[in-house]
PDB file of C-alpha atoms in Angstrom:
ATOM      1  CA  MET R  77      -9.719  72.432 -10.503  1.00  0.00           C
ATOM      2  CA  ALA R  78     -10.885  70.518  -7.519  1.00  0.00           C
ATOM      3  CA  GLY R  79     -11.733  67.549  -9.698  1.00  0.00           C
ATOM      4  CA  VAL R  80      -8.140  67.420 -11.109  1.00  0.00           C
ATOM      5  CA  LEU R  81      -6.662  67.645  -7.712  1.00  0.00           C
ATOM      6  CA  LYS R  82      -8.884  64.786  -6.478  1.00  0.00           C
ATOM      7  CA  LYS R  83      -7.898  62.551  -9.400  1.00  0.00           C
ATOM      8  CA  TYR R  84      -4.212  63.382  -8.906  1.00  0.00           C
ATOM      9  CA  GLN R  85      -4.469  62.487  -5.070  1.00  0.00           C
ATOM     10  CA  GLU R  86      -6.253  59.144  -5.991  1.00  0.00           C
ATOM     11  CA  ASP R  87      -3.420  58.397  -8.452  1.00  0.00           C
ATOM     12  CA  ILE R  88      -0.802  59.206  -5.755  1.00  0.00           C
ATOM     13  CA  ASP R  89      -2.679  56.839  -3.291  1.00  0.00           C
ATOM     14  CA  GLU R  90      -2.813  53.970  -5.864  1.00  0.00           C
ATOM     15  CA  ILE R  91       0.833  54.325  -6.724  1.00  0.00           C
ATOM     16  CA  GLY R  92       1.902  54.611  -2.947  1.00  0.00           C
ATOM     17  CA  LEU R  93      -0.194  51.657  -1.760  1.00  0.00           C
ATOM     18  CA  ILE R  94      -0.409  49.375  -4.775  1.00  0.00           C
ATOM     19  CA  GLY R  95       2.368  50.559  -7.024  1.00  0.00           C
ATOM     20  CA  ASP R  96       2.352  50.468 -10.830  1.00  0.00           C
ATOM     21  CA  ARG R  97       4.283  48.644 -13.480  1.00  0.00           C
ATOM     22  CA  ARG R  98       7.547  50.341 -12.601  1.00  0.00           C
ATOM     23  CA  VAL R  99       7.485  50.292  -8.694  1.00  0.00           C
ATOM     24  CA  GLU R 100       6.004  48.361  -5.895  1.00  0.00           C
ATOM     25  CA  GLY R 101       3.545  49.950  -3.399  1.00  0.00           C
ATOM     26  CA  LEU R 102       3.444  49.665   0.411  1.00  0.00           C
ATOM     27  CA  LEU R 103       0.871  46.711   0.262  1.00  0.00           C
ATOM     28  CA  ASN R 104       2.938  44.689  -2.155  1.00  0.00           C
ATOM     29  CA  SER R 105       6.604  45.540  -1.505  1.00  0.00           C
ATOM     30  CA  SER R 106       9.203  42.925  -0.965  1.00  0.00           C
ATOM     31  CA  VAL R 107      11.517  45.334   0.821  1.00  0.00           C
ATOM     32  CA  TYR R 108      10.181  44.748   4.414  1.00  0.00           C
ATOM     33  CA  THR R 109       8.829  41.859   6.480  1.00  0.00           C
ATOM     34  CA  THR R 110       5.290  40.800   6.204  1.00  0.00           C
ATOM     35  CA  SER R 111       3.322  38.136   8.205  1.00  0.00           C
ATOM     36  CA  ALA R 112       0.151  36.252   7.238  1.00  0.00           C
ATOM     37  CA  ALA R 113      -3.182  36.091   9.110  1.00  0.00           C
ATOM     38  CA  SER R 114      -3.936  32.705  10.577  1.00  0.00           C
ATOM     39  CA  LYS R 115      -7.361  32.528   8.842  1.00  0.00           C
ATOM     40  CA  THR R 116      -9.569  34.564   6.504  1.00  0.00           C
ATOM     41  CA  VAL R 117     -11.598  37.325   8.018  1.00  0.00           C
ATOM     42  CA  ALA R 118     -14.942  35.335   7.554  1.00  0.00           C
ATOM     43  CA  ASN R 119     -13.441  32.442   9.559  1.00  0.00           C
ATOM     44  CA  LEU R 120     -12.162  34.458  12.448  1.00  0.00           C
ATOM     45  CA  SER R 121     -14.048  34.722  15.770  1.00  0.00           C
ATOM     46  CA  GLY R 122     -14.267  38.128  17.520  1.00  0.00           C
ATOM     47  CA  LEU R 123     -11.448  37.341  19.820  1.00  0.00           C
ATOM     48  CA  GLU R 124      -9.254  35.965  16.969  1.00  0.00           C
ATOM     49  CA  LEU R 125     -10.086  39.142  14.976  1.00  0.00           C
ATOM     50  CA  TYR R 126      -8.930  41.309  17.823  1.00  0.00           C
ATOM     51  CA  GLN R 127      -5.816  39.190  18.343  1.00  0.00           C
ATOM     52  CA  GLU R 128      -4.718  39.304  14.673  1.00  0.00           C
ATOM     53  CA  ILE R 129      -4.513  43.077  14.672  1.00  0.00           C
ATOM     54  CA  ALA R 130      -3.202  43.487  18.209  1.00  0.00           C
ATOM     55  CA  GLU R 131      -0.392  41.094  17.439  1.00  0.00           C
ATOM     56  CA  PHE R 132       0.251  42.794  14.064  1.00  0.00           C
ATOM     57  CA  ILE R 133       0.568  46.221  15.887  1.00  0.00           C
ATOM     58  CA  ASN R 134       2.634  44.768  18.765  1.00  0.00           C
ATOM     59  CA  GLU R 135       5.050  43.110  16.257  1.00  0.00           C
ATOM     60  CA  GLN R 136       5.607  46.239  14.347  1.00  0.00           C
ATOM     61  CA  TRP R 137       6.215  48.270  17.429  1.00  0.00           C
ATOM     62  CA  THR R 138       8.658  45.710  18.840  1.00  0.00           C
ATOM     63  CA  GLY R 139      10.323  45.563  15.470  1.00  0.00           C
ATOM     64  CA  VAL R 140      11.200  49.379  15.735  1.00  0.00           C
ATOM     65  CA  ASN R 141      12.124  49.056  19.361  1.00  0.00           C
ATOM     66  CA  ASN R 142       9.166  51.036  20.397  1.00  0.00           C
ATOM     67  CA  ILE R 143      10.734  54.211  19.122  1.00  0.00           C
ATOM     68  CA  MET R 144       7.765  56.656  18.900  1.00  0.00           C
ATOM     69  CA  ALA R 145       8.684  58.220  15.585  1.00  0.00           C
ATOM     70  CA  TYR R 146       8.648  54.739  13.849  1.00  0.00           C
ATOM     71  CA  MET R 147       5.721  53.124  15.619  1.00  0.00           C
ATOM     72  CA  GLY R 148       2.707  52.698  13.362  1.00  0.00           C
ATOM     73  CA  ASN R 149      -0.037  55.114  14.063  1.00  0.00           C
ATOM     74  CA  VAL R 150      -2.249  54.487  11.099  1.00  0.00           C
ATOM     75  CA  CYS R 151      -3.699  51.034  10.410  1.00  0.00           C
ATOM     76  CA  LEU R 152      -5.376  50.339   7.049  1.00  0.00           C
ATOM     77  CA  VAL R 153      -7.384  47.172   6.967  1.00  0.00           C
ATOM     78  CA  PRO R 154      -9.643  45.531   4.352  1.00  0.00           C
ATOM     79  CA  ILE R 155     -13.193  46.720   4.294  1.00  0.00           C
ATOM     80  CA  ASP R 156     -14.510  43.295   5.188  1.00  0.00           C
ATOM     81  CA  PHE R 157     -12.327  43.220   8.255  1.00  0.00           C
ATOM     82  CA  MET R 158     -13.628  46.634   9.463  1.00  0.00           C
ATOM     83  CA  ASN R 159     -17.271  45.575   8.796  1.00  0.00           C
ATOM     84  CA  LYS R 160     -16.941  42.411  10.890  1.00  0.00           C
ATOM     85  CA  ALA R 161     -14.808  44.165  13.527  1.00  0.00           C
ATOM     86  CA  MET R 162     -17.657  46.723  13.951  1.00  0.00           C
ATOM     87  CA  THR R 163     -20.318  43.982  14.524  1.00  0.00           C
ATOM     88  CA  GLU R 164     -18.431  41.290  16.426  1.00  0.00           C
ATOM     89  CA  LEU R 165     -18.673  41.693  20.232  1.00  0.00           C
ATOM     90  CA  LEU R 166     -16.231  41.019  23.001  1.00  0.00           C
ATOM     91  CA  PRO R 167     -16.757  41.099  26.689  1.00  0.00           C
ATOM     92  CA  ALA R 168     -15.220  44.449  27.952  1.00  0.00           C
ATOM     93  CA  ASP R 169     -15.393  43.903  31.666  1.00  0.00           C
ATOM     94  CA  THR R 170     -17.533  42.349  34.327  1.00  0.00           C
ATOM     95  CA  ALA R 171     -19.064  44.364  37.102  1.00  0.00           C
ATOM     96  CA  GLY R 172     -20.920  42.249  39.567  1.00  0.00           C
ATOM     97  CA  ASN R 173     -23.526  40.148  37.633  1.00  0.00           C
ATOM     98  CA  SER R 174     -23.436  42.240  34.528  1.00  0.00           C
ATOM     99  CA  VAL R 175     -21.166  41.932  31.583  1.00  0.00           C
ATOM    100  CA  ARG R 176     -20.443  44.890  29.259  1.00  0.00           C
ATOM    101  CA  VAL R 177     -19.641  44.066  25.719  1.00  0.00           C
ATOM    102  CA  LYS R 178     -17.929  46.197  23.011  1.00  0.00           C
ATOM    103  CA  THR R 179     -17.299  45.760  19.502  1.00  0.00           C
ATOM    104  CA  VAL R 180     -13.846  44.528  18.346  1.00  0.00           C
ATOM    105  CA  TRP R 181     -13.438  47.789  16.566  1.00  0.00           C
ATOM    106  CA  SER R 182     -14.048  49.697  19.935  1.00  0.00           C
ATOM    107  CA  CYS R 183     -11.635  47.388  21.861  1.00  0.00           C
ATOM    108  CA  LEU R 184      -8.962  48.050  19.280  1.00  0.00           C
ATOM    109  CA  THR R 185      -9.458  51.852  19.416  1.00  0.00           C
ATOM    110  CA  ASP R 186      -9.675  51.840  23.217  1.00  0.00           C
ATOM    111  CA  ASN R 187      -6.507  49.622  23.666  1.00  0.00           C
ATOM    112  CA  PHE R 188      -4.494  51.344  20.929  1.00  0.00           C
ATOM    113  CA  PRO R 189      -5.335  55.068  21.396  1.00  0.00           C
ATOM    114  CA  THR R 190      -2.479  56.252  19.378  1.00  0.00           C
ATOM    115  CA  VAL R 191      -3.588  54.278  16.270  1.00  0.00           C
ATOM    116  CA  LYS R 192      -6.090  55.529  13.796  1.00  0.00           C
ATOM    117  CA  PHE R 193      -7.947  52.555  12.216  1.00  0.00           C
ATOM    118  CA  MET R 194      -9.222  52.921   8.763  1.00  0.00           C
ATOM    119  CA  ALA R 195     -10.401  50.659   6.030  1.00  0.00           C
ATOM    120  CA  SER R 196      -9.194  50.843   2.441  1.00  0.00           C
ATOM    121  CA  GLU R 197     -10.566  49.301  -0.817  1.00  0.00           C
ATOM    122  CA  LYS R 198      -6.893  48.820  -1.794  1.00  0.00           C
ATOM    123  CA  CYS R 199      -6.397  46.623   1.252  1.00  0.00           C
ATOM    124  CA  THR R 200      -9.391  44.717   0.194  1.00  0.00           C
ATOM    125  CA  ARG R 201      -8.003  44.325  -3.242  1.00  0.00           C
ATOM    126  CA  THR R 202      -4.737  43.044  -2.063  1.00  0.00           C
ATOM    127  CA  ARG R 203      -6.055  41.123   1.033  1.00  0.00           C
ATOM    128  CA  LYS R 204      -3.409  42.916   3.190  1.00  0.00           C
ATOM    129  CA  ALA R 205      -3.296  45.305   6.172  1.00  0.00           C
ATOM    130  CA  LEU R 206      -0.902  48.020   6.527  1.00  0.00           C
ATOM    131  CA  LEU R 207       0.603  49.744   9.690  1.00  0.00           C
ATOM    132  CA  MET R 208       2.587  52.823   9.020  1.00  0.00           C
ATOM    133  CA  SER R 209       3.821  55.807  10.942  1.00  0.00           C
ATOM    134  CA  THR R 210       2.829  59.360   9.802  1.00  0.00           C
ATOM    135  CA  SER R 211       5.836  60.785  11.603  1.00  0.00           C
ATOM    136  CA  ASP R 212       8.146  63.243   9.766  1.00  0.00           C
ATOM    137  CA  GLU R 213      11.106  61.061  10.886  1.00  0.00           C
ATOM    138  CA  ALA R 214       9.580  57.893   9.275  1.00  0.00           C
ATOM    139  CA  LEU R 215       9.247  56.939   5.583  1.00  0.00           C
ATOM    140  CA  GLN R 216       7.931  59.625   3.349  1.00  0.00           C
ATOM    141  CA  LEU R 217       6.339  59.080  -0.089  1.00  0.00           C
ATOM    142  CA  ARG R 218       7.989  61.630  -2.491  1.00  0.00           C
ATOM    143  CA  ILE R 219       6.469  62.135  -5.931  1.00  0.00           C
ATOM    144  CA  PRO R 220       8.875  63.925  -8.455  1.00  0.00           C
ATOM    145  CA  VAL R 221       7.385  66.931 -10.146  1.00  0.00           C
ATOM    146  CA  PRO R 222       8.819  67.979 -13.419  1.00  0.00           C
ATOM    147  CA  LEU R 223      10.518  71.412 -13.317  1.00  0.00           C
ATOM    148  CA  GLU R 224       8.976  74.200 -15.243  1.00  0.00           C
ATOM    149  CA  ALA R 225      11.344  76.152 -17.563  1.00  0.00           C
TER     150      ALA R 225
END
């Protein structure tokens, strides 16, 4: 039974994020506003990598007037973005003559503590990132279930 549930959940994720022939998913919807990254992940410096996601989050939060229920708290990114963000270093602070450095991923999680960052193969496939709210007051994905007689 666990295998059937796992397959069902994978199908729901696929339809919700990518869609199918009948419906758009969150990553390819034409219903809401999107913005394009300035460069490909491979061509972004560590600072540019950080700025792309920080601006992405700030734009969404501003777009919902900083209403907590609608502010994105889950950020899905392509896998190559996550891999690069976990290895690219940024100066975190300076203390005297020493400079501490952190990865871009660490800086993002430190500076946006209410956001859970994750990578998704579906984001990699579509070359898009997604910021969404898990609040009960925000959009909810409903899958109709046929009624049993």
